[in-house]
Amino acid sequence: GGTSNLGQDATTYGLNLVYRLNERPRLLFGAQLGQTRRYLPQNDASLALGWTYQIYRAIGITGWYRYRNLTNLDPTVQTGAYRSRGCDLELTFNFR
């Protein structure tokens, strides 16, 4: 916000779901929609599907497939917009 020429208004909505298949494996889903207005306006959308497995107590392994689409809405800007997709493999630690 603000009154500066560089002020931005940003809004983001997110959703994360976890479904426990059994004692150790889980399915994961994440979605995020965001927008920035005023200076350098953009739309941002991403989806993620994952699977995680608890190896031992607080240690797990997680695989993700992610998709993201970032769109510029300013007709004078020709850079910064992109689409990406890919897979990640993560070793996770849960400290409680």
PDB file of C-alpha atoms in Angstrom:
ATOM      1  CA  GLY A   1       0.000   0.000   0.000  1.00  0.00           C
ATOM      2  CA  GLY A   2       1.072   3.573   0.653  1.00  0.00           C
ATOM      3  CA  THR A   3       1.070   6.691  -1.507  1.00  0.00           C
ATOM      4  CA  SER A   4       4.415   6.114  -3.246  1.00  0.00           C
ATOM      5  CA  ASN A   5       4.662   5.418  -6.983  1.00  0.00           C
ATOM      6  CA  LEU A   6       6.324   2.119  -6.005  1.00  0.00           C
ATOM      7  CA  GLY A   7       3.485   1.002  -3.692  1.00  0.00           C
ATOM      8  CA  GLN A   8       1.969  -2.430  -4.207  1.00  0.00           C
ATOM      9  CA  ASP A   9      -1.190  -4.169  -3.028  1.00  0.00           C
ATOM     10  CA  ALA A  10      -0.768  -7.943  -2.714  1.00  0.00           C
ATOM     11  CA  THR A  11      -3.311 -10.681  -2.010  1.00  0.00           C
ATOM     12  CA  THR A  12      -2.586 -14.399  -1.710  1.00  0.00           C
ATOM     13  CA  TYR A  13      -4.838 -17.403  -1.070  1.00  0.00           C
ATOM     14  CA  GLY A  14      -3.461 -20.831  -0.243  1.00  0.00           C
ATOM     15  CA  LEU A  15      -4.760 -24.340   0.370  1.00  0.00           C
ATOM     16  CA  ASN A  16      -2.810 -27.332   1.713  1.00  0.00           C
ATOM     17  CA  LEU A  17      -4.350 -30.782   2.142  1.00  0.00           C
ATOM     18  CA  VAL A  18      -2.811 -33.927   3.635  1.00  0.00           C
ATOM     19  CA  TYR A  19      -4.415 -37.368   3.381  1.00  0.00           C
ATOM     20  CA  ARG A  20      -2.967 -40.154   5.503  1.00  0.00           C
ATOM     21  CA  LEU A  21      -3.001 -43.402   3.515  1.00  0.00           C
ATOM     22  CA  ASN A  22      -1.645 -45.591   6.278  1.00  0.00           C
ATOM     23  CA  GLU A  23       0.671 -45.292   9.292  1.00  0.00           C
ATOM     24  CA  ARG A  24       3.598 -43.836   7.318  1.00  0.00           C
ATOM     25  CA  PRO A  25       2.624 -42.718   3.778  1.00  0.00           C
ATOM     26  CA  ARG A  26       0.602 -39.578   3.007  1.00  0.00           C
ATOM     27  CA  LEU A  27      -0.670 -37.817  -0.116  1.00  0.00           C
ATOM     28  CA  LEU A  28      -0.171 -34.049  -0.307  1.00  0.00           C
ATOM     29  CA  PHE A  29      -1.867 -31.306  -2.326  1.00  0.00           C
ATOM     30  CA  GLY A  30      -1.123 -27.599  -2.355  1.00  0.00           C
ATOM     31  CA  ALA A  31      -2.549 -24.687  -4.324  1.00  0.00           C
ATOM     32  CA  GLN A  32      -1.787 -20.990  -4.202  1.00  0.00           C
ATOM     33  CA  LEU A  33      -3.294 -18.000  -6.037  1.00  0.00           C
ATOM     34  CA  GLY A  34      -1.836 -14.547  -5.674  1.00  0.00           C
ATOM     35  CA  GLN A  35      -1.983 -11.141  -7.261  1.00  0.00           C
ATOM     36  CA  THR A  36      -0.034  -7.909  -7.002  1.00  0.00           C
ATOM     37  CA  ARG A  37      -1.558  -4.635  -8.114  1.00  0.00           C
ATOM     38  CA  ARG A  38      -0.365  -1.062  -8.768  1.00  0.00           C
ATOM     39  CA  TYR A  39       3.436  -1.066  -9.365  1.00  0.00           C
ATOM     40  CA  LEU A  40       4.459  -4.108 -11.483  1.00  0.00           C
ATOM     41  CA  PRO A  41       1.094  -5.929 -11.355  1.00  0.00           C
ATOM     42  CA  GLN A  42       1.226  -9.734 -11.614  1.00  0.00           C
ATOM     43  CA  ASN A  43      -0.929 -12.840 -11.282  1.00  0.00           C
ATOM     44  CA  ASP A  44       0.685 -15.891  -9.699  1.00  0.00           C
ATOM     45  CA  ALA A  45      -0.778 -19.437  -9.606  1.00  0.00           C
ATOM     46  CA  SER A  46       0.827 -22.660  -8.440  1.00  0.00           C
ATOM     47  CA  LEU A  47      -0.225 -26.277  -7.857  1.00  0.00           C
ATOM     48  CA  ALA A  48       1.686 -29.063  -6.143  1.00  0.00           C
ATOM     49  CA  LEU A  49       1.038 -32.796  -5.751  1.00  0.00           C
ATOM     50  CA  GLY A  50       3.168 -34.851  -3.421  1.00  0.00           C
ATOM     51  CA  TRP A  51       3.727 -38.090  -1.590  1.00  0.00           C
ATOM     52  CA  THR A  52       5.577 -38.424   1.698  1.00  0.00           C
ATOM     53  CA  TYR A  53       6.789 -41.429   3.660  1.00  0.00           C
ATOM     54  CA  GLN A  54       7.878 -41.390   7.295  1.00  0.00           C
ATOM     55  CA  ILE A  55      11.153 -43.320   7.397  1.00  0.00           C
ATOM     56  CA  TYR A  56      11.822 -43.174  11.130  1.00  0.00           C
ATOM     57  CA  ARG A  57      10.015 -41.144  13.827  1.00  0.00           C
ATOM     58  CA  ALA A  58      10.641 -37.509  12.735  1.00  0.00           C
ATOM     59  CA  ILE A  59      12.496 -38.268   9.465  1.00  0.00           C
ATOM     60  CA  GLY A  60      10.691 -38.560   6.164  1.00  0.00           C
ATOM     61  CA  ILE A  61      11.156 -38.384   2.443  1.00  0.00           C
ATOM     62  CA  THR A  62       8.842 -36.315   0.227  1.00  0.00           C
ATOM     63  CA  GLY A  63       8.439 -36.208  -3.542  1.00  0.00           C
ATOM     64  CA  TRP A  64       6.664 -33.273  -5.221  1.00  0.00           C
ATOM     65  CA  TYR A  65       5.434 -32.382  -8.676  1.00  0.00           C
ATOM     66  CA  ARG A  66       4.990 -28.598  -8.905  1.00  0.00           C
ATOM     67  CA  TYR A  67       3.543 -26.271 -11.541  1.00  0.00           C
ATOM     68  CA  ARG A  68       3.732 -22.457 -11.422  1.00  0.00           C
ATOM     69  CA  ASN A  69       2.501 -19.740 -13.774  1.00  0.00           C
ATOM     70  CA  LEU A  70       3.563 -16.120 -13.180  1.00  0.00           C
ATOM     71  CA  THR A  71       1.972 -13.540 -15.512  1.00  0.00           C
ATOM     72  CA  ASN A  72       2.864  -9.851 -15.838  1.00  0.00           C
ATOM     73  CA  LEU A  73      -0.088  -7.493 -16.312  1.00  0.00           C
ATOM     74  CA  ASP A  74       1.968  -4.363 -17.069  1.00  0.00           C
ATOM     75  CA  PRO A  75       2.170  -3.957 -20.883  1.00  0.00           C
ATOM     76  CA  THR A  76       5.453  -1.999 -20.597  1.00  0.00           C
ATOM     77  CA  VAL A  77       7.318  -4.854 -18.854  1.00  0.00           C
ATOM     78  CA  GLN A  78       8.506  -7.717 -21.056  1.00  0.00           C
ATOM     79  CA  THR A  79      10.500  -9.745 -18.479  1.00  0.00           C
ATOM     80  CA  GLY A  80       9.787 -11.672 -15.296  1.00  0.00           C
ATOM     81  CA  ALA A  81       6.828 -13.764 -16.458  1.00  0.00           C
ATOM     82  CA  TYR A  82       7.353 -17.516 -16.669  1.00  0.00           C
ATOM     83  CA  ARG A  83       5.862 -20.998 -16.413  1.00  0.00           C
ATOM     84  CA  SER A  84       7.677 -23.771 -14.653  1.00  0.00           C
ATOM     85  CA  ARG A  85       7.067 -27.376 -13.715  1.00  0.00           C
ATOM     86  CA  GLY A  86       9.244 -29.996 -12.184  1.00  0.00           C
ATOM     87  CA  CYS A  87       9.832 -32.654  -9.584  1.00  0.00           C
ATOM     88  CA  ASP A  88      11.533 -32.317  -6.207  1.00  0.00           C
ATOM     89  CA  LEU A  89      12.741 -34.924  -3.757  1.00  0.00           C
ATOM     90  CA  GLU A  90      13.193 -33.757  -0.154  1.00  0.00           C
ATOM     91  CA  LEU A  91      14.496 -35.261   3.035  1.00  0.00           C
ATOM     92  CA  THR A  92      12.346 -33.815   5.848  1.00  0.00           C
ATOM     93  CA  PHE A  93      12.914 -33.456   9.584  1.00  0.00           C
ATOM     94  CA  ASN A  94      10.072 -32.646  12.018  1.00  0.00           C
ATOM     95  CA  PHE A  95      11.238 -31.081  15.280  1.00  0.00           C
ATOM     96  CA  ARG A  96       8.543 -31.096  17.946  1.00  0.00           C
TER      97      ARG A  96
END
